[in-house]
Coordinates of C-alpha atoms in Angstrom, one line a residue:
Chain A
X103 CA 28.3 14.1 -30.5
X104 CA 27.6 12.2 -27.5
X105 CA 30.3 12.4 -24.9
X106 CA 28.5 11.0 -21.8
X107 CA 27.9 7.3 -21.1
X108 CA 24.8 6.7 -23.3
X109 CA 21.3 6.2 -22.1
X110 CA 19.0 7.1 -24.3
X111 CA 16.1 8.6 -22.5
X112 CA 12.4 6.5 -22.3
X113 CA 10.7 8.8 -24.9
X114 CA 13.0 7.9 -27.3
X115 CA 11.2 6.4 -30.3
X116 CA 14.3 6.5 -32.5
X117 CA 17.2 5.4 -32.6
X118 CA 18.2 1.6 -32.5
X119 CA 19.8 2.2 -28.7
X120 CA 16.0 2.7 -27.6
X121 CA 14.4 -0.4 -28.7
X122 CA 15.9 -2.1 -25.6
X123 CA 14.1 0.1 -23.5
X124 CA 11.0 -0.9 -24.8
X125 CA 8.9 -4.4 -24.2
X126 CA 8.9 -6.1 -27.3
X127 CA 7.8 -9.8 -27.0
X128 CA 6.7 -11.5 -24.1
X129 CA 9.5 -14.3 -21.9
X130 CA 7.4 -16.0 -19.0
X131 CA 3.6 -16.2 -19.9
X132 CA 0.7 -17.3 -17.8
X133 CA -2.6 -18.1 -20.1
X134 CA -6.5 -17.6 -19.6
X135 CA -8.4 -16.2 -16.6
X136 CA -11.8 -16.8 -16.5
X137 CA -14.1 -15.2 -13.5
X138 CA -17.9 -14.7 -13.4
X139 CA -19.7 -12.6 -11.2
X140 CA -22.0 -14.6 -8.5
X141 CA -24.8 -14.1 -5.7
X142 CA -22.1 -12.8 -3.4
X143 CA -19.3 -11.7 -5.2
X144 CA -16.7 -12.5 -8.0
X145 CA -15.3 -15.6 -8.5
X146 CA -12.2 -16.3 -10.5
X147 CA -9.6 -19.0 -11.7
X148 CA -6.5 -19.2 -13.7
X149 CA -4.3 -22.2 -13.8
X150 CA -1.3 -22.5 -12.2
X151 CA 1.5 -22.4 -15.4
X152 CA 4.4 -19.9 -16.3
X153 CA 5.3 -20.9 -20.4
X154 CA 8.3 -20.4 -21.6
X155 CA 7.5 -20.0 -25.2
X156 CA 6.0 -23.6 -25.9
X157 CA 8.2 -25.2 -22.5
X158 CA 5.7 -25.1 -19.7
X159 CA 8.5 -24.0 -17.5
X160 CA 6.4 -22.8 -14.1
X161 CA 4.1 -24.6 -12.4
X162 CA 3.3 -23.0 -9.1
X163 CA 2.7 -19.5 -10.4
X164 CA -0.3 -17.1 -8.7
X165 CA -1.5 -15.1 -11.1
X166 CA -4.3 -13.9 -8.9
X167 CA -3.9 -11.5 -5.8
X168 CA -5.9 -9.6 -3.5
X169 CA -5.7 -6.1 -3.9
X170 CA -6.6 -4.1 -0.3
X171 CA -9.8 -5.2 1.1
X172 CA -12.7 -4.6 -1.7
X173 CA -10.7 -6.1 -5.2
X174 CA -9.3 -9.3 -6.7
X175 CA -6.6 -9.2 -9.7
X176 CA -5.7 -11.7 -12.1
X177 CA -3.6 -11.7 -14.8
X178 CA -2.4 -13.3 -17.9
X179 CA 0.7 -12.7 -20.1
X180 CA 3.9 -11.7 -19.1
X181 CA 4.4 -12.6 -15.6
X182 CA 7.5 -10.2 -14.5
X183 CA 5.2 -7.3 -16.1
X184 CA 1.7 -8.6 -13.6
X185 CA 4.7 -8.5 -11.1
X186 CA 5.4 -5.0 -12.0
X187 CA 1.3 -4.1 -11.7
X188 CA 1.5 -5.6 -8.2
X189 CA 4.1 -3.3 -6.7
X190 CA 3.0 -0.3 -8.2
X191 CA -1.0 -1.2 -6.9
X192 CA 1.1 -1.9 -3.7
X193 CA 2.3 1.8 -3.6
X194 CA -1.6 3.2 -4.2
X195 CA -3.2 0.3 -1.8
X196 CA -0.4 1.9 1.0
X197 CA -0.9 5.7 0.3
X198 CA -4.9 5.2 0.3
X199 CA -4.4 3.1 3.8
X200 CA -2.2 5.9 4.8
X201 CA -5.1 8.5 4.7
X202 CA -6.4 6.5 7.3
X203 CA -10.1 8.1 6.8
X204 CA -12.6 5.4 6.4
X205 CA -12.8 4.8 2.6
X206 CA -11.1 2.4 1.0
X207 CA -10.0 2.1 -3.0
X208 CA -12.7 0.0 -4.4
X209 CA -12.4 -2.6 -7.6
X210 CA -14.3 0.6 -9.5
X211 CA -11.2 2.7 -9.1
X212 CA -8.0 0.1 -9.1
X213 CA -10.0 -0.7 -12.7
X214 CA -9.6 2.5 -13.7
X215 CA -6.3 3.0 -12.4
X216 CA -5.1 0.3 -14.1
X217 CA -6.7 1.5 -17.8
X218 CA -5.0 4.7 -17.1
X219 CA -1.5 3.0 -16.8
X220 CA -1.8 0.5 -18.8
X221 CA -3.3 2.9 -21.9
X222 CA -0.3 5.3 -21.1
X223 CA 2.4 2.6 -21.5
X224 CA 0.9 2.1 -24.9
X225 CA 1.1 4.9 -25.9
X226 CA 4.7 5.0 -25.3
X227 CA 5.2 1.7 -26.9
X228 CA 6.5 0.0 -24.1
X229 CA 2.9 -2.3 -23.3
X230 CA 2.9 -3.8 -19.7
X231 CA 2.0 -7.8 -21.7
X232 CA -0.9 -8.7 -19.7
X233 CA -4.1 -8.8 -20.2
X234 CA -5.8 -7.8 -16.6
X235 CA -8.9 -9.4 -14.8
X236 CA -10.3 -7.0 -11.8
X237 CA -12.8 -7.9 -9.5
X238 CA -14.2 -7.1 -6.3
X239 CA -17.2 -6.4 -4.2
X240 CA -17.8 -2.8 -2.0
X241 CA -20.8 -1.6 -0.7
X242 CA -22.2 -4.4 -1.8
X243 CA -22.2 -3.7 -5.1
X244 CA -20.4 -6.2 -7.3
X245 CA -18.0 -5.5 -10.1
X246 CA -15.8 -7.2 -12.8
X247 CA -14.1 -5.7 -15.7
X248 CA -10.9 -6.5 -17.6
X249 CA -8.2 -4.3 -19.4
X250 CA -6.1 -5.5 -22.2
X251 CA -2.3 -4.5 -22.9
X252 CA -3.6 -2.2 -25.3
X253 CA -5.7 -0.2 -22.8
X254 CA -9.0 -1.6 -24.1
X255 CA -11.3 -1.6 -20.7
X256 CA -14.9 -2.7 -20.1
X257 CA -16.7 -4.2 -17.3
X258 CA -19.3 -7.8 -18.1
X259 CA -21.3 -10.2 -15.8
X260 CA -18.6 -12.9 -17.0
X261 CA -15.0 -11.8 -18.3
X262 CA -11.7 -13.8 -19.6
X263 CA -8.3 -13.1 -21.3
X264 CA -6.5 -14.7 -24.2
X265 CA -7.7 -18.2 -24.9
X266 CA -10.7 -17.9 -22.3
X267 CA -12.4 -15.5 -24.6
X268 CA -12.9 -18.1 -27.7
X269 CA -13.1 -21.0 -25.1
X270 CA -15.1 -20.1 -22.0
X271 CA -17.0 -17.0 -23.0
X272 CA -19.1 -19.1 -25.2
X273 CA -20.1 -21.1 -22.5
X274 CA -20.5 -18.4 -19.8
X275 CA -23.0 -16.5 -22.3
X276 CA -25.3 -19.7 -22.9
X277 CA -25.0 -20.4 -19.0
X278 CA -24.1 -17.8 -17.0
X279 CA -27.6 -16.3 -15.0
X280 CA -28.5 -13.8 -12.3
X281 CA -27.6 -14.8 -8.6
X282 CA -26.0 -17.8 -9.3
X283 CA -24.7 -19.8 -6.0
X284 CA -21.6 -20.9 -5.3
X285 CA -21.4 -24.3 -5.7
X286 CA -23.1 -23.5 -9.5
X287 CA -20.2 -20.8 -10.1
X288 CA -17.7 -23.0 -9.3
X289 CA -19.1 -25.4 -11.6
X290 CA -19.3 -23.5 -14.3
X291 CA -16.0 -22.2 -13.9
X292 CA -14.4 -25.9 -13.4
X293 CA -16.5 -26.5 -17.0
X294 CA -14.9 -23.8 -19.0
X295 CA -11.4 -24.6 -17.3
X296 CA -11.6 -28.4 -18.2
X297 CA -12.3 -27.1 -21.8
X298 CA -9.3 -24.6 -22.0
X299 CA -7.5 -27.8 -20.1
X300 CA -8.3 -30.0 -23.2
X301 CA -7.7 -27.4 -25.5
X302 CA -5.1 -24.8 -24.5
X303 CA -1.9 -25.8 -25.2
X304 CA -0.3 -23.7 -22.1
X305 CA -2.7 -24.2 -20.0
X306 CA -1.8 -27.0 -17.2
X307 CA -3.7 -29.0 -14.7
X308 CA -3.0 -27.4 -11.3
X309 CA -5.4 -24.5 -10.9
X310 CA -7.1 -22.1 -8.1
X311 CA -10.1 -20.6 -7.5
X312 CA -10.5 -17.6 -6.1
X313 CA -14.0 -15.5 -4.4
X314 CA -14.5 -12.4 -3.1
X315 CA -17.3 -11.1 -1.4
X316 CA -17.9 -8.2 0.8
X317 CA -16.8 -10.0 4.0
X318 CA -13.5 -10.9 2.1
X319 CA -11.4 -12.7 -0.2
X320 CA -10.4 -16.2 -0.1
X321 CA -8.2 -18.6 -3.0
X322 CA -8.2 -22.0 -3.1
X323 CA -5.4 -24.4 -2.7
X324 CA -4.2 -25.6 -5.7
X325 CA -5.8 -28.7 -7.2
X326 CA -6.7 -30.2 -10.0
X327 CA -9.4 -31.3 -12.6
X328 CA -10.7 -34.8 -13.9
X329 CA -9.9 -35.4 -17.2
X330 CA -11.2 -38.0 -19.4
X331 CA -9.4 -39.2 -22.6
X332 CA -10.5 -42.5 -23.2
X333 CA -13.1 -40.8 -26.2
X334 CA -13.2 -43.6 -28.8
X335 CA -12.6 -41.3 -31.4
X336 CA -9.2 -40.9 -30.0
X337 CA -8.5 -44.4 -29.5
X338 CA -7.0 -44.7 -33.0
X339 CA -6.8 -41.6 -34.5
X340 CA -5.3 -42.2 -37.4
X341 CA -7.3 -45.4 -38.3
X342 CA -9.3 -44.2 -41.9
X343 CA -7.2 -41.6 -42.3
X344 CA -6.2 -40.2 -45.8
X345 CA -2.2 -39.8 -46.3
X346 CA 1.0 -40.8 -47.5
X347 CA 2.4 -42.2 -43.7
Chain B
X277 CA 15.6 31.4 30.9
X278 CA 15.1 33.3 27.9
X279 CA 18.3 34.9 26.3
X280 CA 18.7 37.6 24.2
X281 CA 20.4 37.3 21.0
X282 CA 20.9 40.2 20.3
X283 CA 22.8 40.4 16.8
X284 CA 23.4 36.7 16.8
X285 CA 20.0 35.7 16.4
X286 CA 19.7 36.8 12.9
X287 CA 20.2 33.6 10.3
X288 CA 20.4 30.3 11.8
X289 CA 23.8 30.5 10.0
X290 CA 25.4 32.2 12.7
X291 CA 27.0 31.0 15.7
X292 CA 27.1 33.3 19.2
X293 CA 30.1 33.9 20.9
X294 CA 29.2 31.2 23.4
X295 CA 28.4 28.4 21.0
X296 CA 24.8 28.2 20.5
X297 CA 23.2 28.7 17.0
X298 CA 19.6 31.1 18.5
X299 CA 17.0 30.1 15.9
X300 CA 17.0 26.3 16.3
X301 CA 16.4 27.3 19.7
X302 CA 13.7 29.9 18.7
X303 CA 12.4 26.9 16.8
X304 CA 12.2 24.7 19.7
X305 CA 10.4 27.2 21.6
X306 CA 7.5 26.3 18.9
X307 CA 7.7 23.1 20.1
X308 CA 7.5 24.3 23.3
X309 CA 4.2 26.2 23.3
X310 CA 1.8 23.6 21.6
X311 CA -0.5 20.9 22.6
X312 CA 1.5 17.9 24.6
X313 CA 2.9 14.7 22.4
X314 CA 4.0 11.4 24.2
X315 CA 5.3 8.5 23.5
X316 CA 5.9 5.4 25.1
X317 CA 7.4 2.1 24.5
X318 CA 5.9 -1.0 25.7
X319 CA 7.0 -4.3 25.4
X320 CA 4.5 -5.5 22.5
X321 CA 4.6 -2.0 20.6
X322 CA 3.9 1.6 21.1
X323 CA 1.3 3.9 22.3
X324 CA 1.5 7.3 21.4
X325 CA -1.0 9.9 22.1
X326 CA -1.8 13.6 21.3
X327 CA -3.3 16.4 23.6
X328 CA -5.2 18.6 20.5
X329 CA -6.2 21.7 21.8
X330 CA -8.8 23.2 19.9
X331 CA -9.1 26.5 18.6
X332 CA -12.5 27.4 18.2
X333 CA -16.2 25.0 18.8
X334 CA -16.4 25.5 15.0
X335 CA -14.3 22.5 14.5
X336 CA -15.5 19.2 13.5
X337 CA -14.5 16.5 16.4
X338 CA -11.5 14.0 14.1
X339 CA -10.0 16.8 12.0
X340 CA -6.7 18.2 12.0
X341 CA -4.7 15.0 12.4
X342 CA -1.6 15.1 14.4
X343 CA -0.6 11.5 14.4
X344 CA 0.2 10.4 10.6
X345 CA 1.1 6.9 9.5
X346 CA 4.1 6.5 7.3
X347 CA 4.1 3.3 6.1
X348 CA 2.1 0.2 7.4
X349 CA 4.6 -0.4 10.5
X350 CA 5.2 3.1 11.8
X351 CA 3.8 6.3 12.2
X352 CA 4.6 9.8 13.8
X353 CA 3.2 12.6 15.7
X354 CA 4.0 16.0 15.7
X355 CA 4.4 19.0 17.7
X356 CA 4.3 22.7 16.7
X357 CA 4.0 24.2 13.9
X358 CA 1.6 22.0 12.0
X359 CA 1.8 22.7 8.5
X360 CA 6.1 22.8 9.3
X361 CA 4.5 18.7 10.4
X362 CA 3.0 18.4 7.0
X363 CA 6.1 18.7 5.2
X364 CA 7.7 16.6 7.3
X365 CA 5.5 13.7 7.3
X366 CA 5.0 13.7 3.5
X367 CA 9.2 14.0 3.6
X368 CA 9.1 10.6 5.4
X369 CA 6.5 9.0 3.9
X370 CA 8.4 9.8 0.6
X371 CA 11.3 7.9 1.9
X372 CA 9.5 4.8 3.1
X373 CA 8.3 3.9 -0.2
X374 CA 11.4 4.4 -1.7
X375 CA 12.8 2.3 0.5
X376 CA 10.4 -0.6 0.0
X377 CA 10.9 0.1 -3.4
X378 CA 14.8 -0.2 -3.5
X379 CA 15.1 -3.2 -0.7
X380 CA 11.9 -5.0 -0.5
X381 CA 11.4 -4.6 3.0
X382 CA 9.6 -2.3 5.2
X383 CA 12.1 0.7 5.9
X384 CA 13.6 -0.6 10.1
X385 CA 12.6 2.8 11.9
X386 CA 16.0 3.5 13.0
X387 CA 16.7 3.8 9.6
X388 CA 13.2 6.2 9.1
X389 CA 13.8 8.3 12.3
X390 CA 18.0 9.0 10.8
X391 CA 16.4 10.3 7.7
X392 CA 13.7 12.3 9.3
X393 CA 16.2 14.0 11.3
X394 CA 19.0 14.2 8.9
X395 CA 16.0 16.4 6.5
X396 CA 15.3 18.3 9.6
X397 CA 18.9 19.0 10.0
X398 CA 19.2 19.8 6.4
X399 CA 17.2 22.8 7.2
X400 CA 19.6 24.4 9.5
X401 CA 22.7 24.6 7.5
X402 CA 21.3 27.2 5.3
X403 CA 20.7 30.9 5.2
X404 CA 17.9 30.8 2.9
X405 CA 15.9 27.9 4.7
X406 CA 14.2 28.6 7.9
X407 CA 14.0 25.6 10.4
X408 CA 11.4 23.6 11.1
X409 CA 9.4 24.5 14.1
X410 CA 8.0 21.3 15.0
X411 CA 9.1 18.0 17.2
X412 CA 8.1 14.6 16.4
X413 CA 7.5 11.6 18.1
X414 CA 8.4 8.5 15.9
X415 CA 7.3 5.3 17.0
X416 CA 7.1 1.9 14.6
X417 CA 7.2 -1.7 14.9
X418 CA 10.0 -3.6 12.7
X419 CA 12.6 -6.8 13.2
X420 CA 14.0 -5.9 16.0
X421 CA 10.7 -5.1 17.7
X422 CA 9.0 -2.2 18.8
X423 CA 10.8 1.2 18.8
X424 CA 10.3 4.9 20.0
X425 CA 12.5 7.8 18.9
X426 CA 12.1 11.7 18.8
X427 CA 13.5 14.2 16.6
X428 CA 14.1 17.5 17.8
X429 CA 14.3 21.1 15.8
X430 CA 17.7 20.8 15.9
X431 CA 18.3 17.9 14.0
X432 CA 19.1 15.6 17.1
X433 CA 17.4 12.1 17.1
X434 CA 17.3 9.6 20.0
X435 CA 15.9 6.4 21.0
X436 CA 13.5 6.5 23.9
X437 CA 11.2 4.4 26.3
X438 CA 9.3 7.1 26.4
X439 CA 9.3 10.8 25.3
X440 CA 7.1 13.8 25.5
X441 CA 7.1 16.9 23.8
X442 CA 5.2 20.3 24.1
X443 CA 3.3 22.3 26.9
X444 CA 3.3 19.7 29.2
X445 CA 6.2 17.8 28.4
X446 CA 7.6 18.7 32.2
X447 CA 4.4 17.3 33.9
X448 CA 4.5 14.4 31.8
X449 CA 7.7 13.3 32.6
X450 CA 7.6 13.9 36.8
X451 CA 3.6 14.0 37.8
X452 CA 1.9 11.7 34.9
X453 CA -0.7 15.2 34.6
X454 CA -0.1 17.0 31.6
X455 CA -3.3 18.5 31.3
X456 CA -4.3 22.0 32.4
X457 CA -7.8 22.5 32.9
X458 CA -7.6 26.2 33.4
X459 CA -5.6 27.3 30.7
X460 CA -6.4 24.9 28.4
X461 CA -9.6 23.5 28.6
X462 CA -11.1 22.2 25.3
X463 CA -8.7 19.9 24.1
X464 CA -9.2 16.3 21.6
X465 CA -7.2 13.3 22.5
X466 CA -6.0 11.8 19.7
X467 CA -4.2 8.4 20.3
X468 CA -2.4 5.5 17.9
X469 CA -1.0 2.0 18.7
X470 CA 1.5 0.0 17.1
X471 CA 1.4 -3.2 18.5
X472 CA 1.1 -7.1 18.5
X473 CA -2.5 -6.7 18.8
X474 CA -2.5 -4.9 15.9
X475 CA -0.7 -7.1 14.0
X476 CA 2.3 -4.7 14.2
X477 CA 0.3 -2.4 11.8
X478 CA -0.1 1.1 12.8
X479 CA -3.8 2.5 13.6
X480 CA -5.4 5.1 15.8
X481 CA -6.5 3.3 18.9
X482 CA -9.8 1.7 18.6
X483 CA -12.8 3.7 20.1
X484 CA -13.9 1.2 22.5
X485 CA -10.4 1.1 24.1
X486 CA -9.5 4.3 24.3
X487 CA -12.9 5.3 26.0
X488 CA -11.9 3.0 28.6
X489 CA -8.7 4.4 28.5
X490 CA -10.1 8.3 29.1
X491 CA -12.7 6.9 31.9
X492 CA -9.7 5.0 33.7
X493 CA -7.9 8.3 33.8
X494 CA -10.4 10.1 34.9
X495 CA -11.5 8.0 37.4
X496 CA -7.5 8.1 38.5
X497 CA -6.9 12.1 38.5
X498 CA -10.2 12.4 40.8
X499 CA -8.0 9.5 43.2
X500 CA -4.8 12.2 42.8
X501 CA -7.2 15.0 44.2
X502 CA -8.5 13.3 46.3
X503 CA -5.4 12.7 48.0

């Protein structure tokens, strides 16, 4: 018999008082990042949207920060939960600053961190929604890996989340190469993002670009991609077309 | 000027007949006999600098840090007993976070430097805890601009434009030497800045400026000696 006010611990996996502990769909959703590593560094770009369900409610949302001096993050899914990921990498970013001893957390380690958390919350059944893009450059040594809500990690020349994978991925593996410049990065970047643009129903034309190299990390202000959509076979698409109306 | 106690200097529970509590001053006296601590409060931030004297040649130059940061705007040195410092560094660190956590802003270092002190104070209403034996020099950078406070033993906590604890806490406050060669003569300077220079974030001093800094007061003792 329960006396007390009743707040069923986190652990809980019974009971229906638990369930609203627990993440269960997503609300607020940002969709693909794509990023690619380059000569100097990583380079990265997600649009600009927040979907709310099918309404694309936010459109000047950053889902890609710099974590302390070596790593980049983006995210897409549930943006309150990437939130969530950046205050607790805040905390880690301040305690290793704190030790004040000349080494730094690089992309290496905030990967792994992030696995570790993100596995754990799964195992719980309460998922952080996001499907995580980390990149970054120490030492000179480039790195860029990727962790799903599940906890499934692994590191690539050329990574992306949700639509990016069936979209962009494609593209990256027949044109990604070695030591690729900047100006050829970005342009295979803009590619795939004009093809999740045409074909990604949440994704919206505002987007930024974001490198990091060992001097540092810089984004792009927001801007946006030509589009073309005067394909004949979209001038009248129903024109031949079988059907009742 | 020392007392004795005798019967009343037991627990830090009990008060003598003429008011003082003897083992919070016992604990200063900890304070008292280590390597000097000051602080000062400029107008663009704070300086504060460490004289570490060191034990034995065996130690490695940088170890043994007595000036700790405890979040990105402040940071504190201590005096005393160090590993008493330890504690209470990790104490405030501890409630800097949870600050930033709970309000979203940097914890205002009046507010740090009341709950530093209010833990130190903690320790002294109990039988079964001993005080700390170790005084701390608090300086940070928040809204209302730079500020300096020190936290005693005892609990106490004021505001300063500048402080010094330690050995040569006297000489520091009337002849600007604190250092004695004879007694004392290997010693480390260990020195941090909170400032607008750097970016109100706080750091140990960079090495180029604080070897000026040494050679400048070098160059000005030999001008006192002279004299």
């Amino acid at each position: 018999m329960n006396f007390t006010a009743s707040k069923q611990p986190e652990n809980c996996l019974l009971g229906p008082e638990s369930d609203s502990q627990r993440t269960l769909y997503p609300y607020v959703t940002g969709t693909s990042v794509v990023a690619l590593k380059y000569k100097d560094g990583i380079l990265m770009a997600a649009d600009m949207g927040g979907s709310y369900g099918s309404t694309l409610r936010y459109k000047s949302v950053e889902r890609m920060k710099p974590i302390g001096k070596h790593s980049l993050l983006g995210a897409s899914g549930e943006i309150s939960d990437f939130q969530e990921i950046l205050k607790y990498l805040d905390e880690l970013i301040l305690y290793d600053n704190m030790w004040d001893d000349g080494n730094s957390l690089g992309p290496k380690e905030v990967h792994n961190y992030l696995t570790r958390v993100m596995y754990n919350r799964r195992n719980k059944f309460n998922p952080l929604w996001n499907s995580l893009v980390l990149g970054g450059v120490k030492k000179g040594e480039k790195y860029l890996g990727t962790v799903s809500m599940i906890g499934v990690n692994f590191e690539d020349n050329h990574v992306a989340t949700g639509f990016g994978n069936h979209l962009a991925r494609p593209i990256l593996r027949q044109e990604w190469h070695e030591n690729l410049s900047f100006e050829d990065g970005v342009k295979l970047l803009e590619k795939c993002m004009r093809v999740l643009l045409y074909r990604d129903r949440s994704a919206i034309n505002k987007l930024q670009i974001a490198k990091i190299t060992e001097e540092g990390m810089t984004i792009s202000p927001p801007y946006s991609l030509k589009t073309y959509w005067e394909f004949s076979a979209f001038e009248n698409p129903t024109q031949g077309a079988v059907g009742s109306w | 000027m020392s007392s004795i106690g005798t019967g009343y200097d037991l627990s830090v529970t009990t008060f003598s007949p003429d008011g003082r509590v003897f083992q919070i001053e016992y604990a200063a006296k900890a304070v008292d006999n280590s390597g000097t601590v000051i602080g000062i409060k400029c107008k663009d931030g704070i300086v504060m600098g460490v004289e570490k004297l060191i034990a034995s040649k065996m130690m490695l130059p940088g170890s043994n840090r007595r000036i700790h940061s405890v979040h990105r705007h402040s940071g504190m040195a201590v005096a005393g007993l160090a590993a008493d410092g330890r504690q209470i560094v990790a104490r405030a660190k501890s409630e800097a976070t949870n600050y930033q956590s709970v309000y979203g802003e940097p914890i205002p270092v009046k507010e740090l430097a009341e709950r530093v002190a209010s833990y130190v104070h903690l320790c002294t209403l109990y039988w079964w805890l001993r005080p700390f034996g170790c005084g701390i020099i608090l300086g940070g950078y928040d809204r209302d601009g730079p500020q300096l406070y020190m936290v005693e033993p005892s609990g106490i906590s004021y505001r300063y434009f500048g402080a010094a604890i330690g050995k040569g806490k006297q000489a520091a406050k009337t002849i600007y030497k604190v250092h004695d060669e004879a007694k004392d003569k290997a010693f480390e300077l260990e020195m941090s800045w909170v400032c607008d220079e750097s970016k109100q974030q706080h750091q140990k001093v960079p090495d180029d400026l604080l070897e000026e800094a040494k050679v400048a007061a070098r160059t000005a003792l030999e001008e006192m000696d002279a004299d």
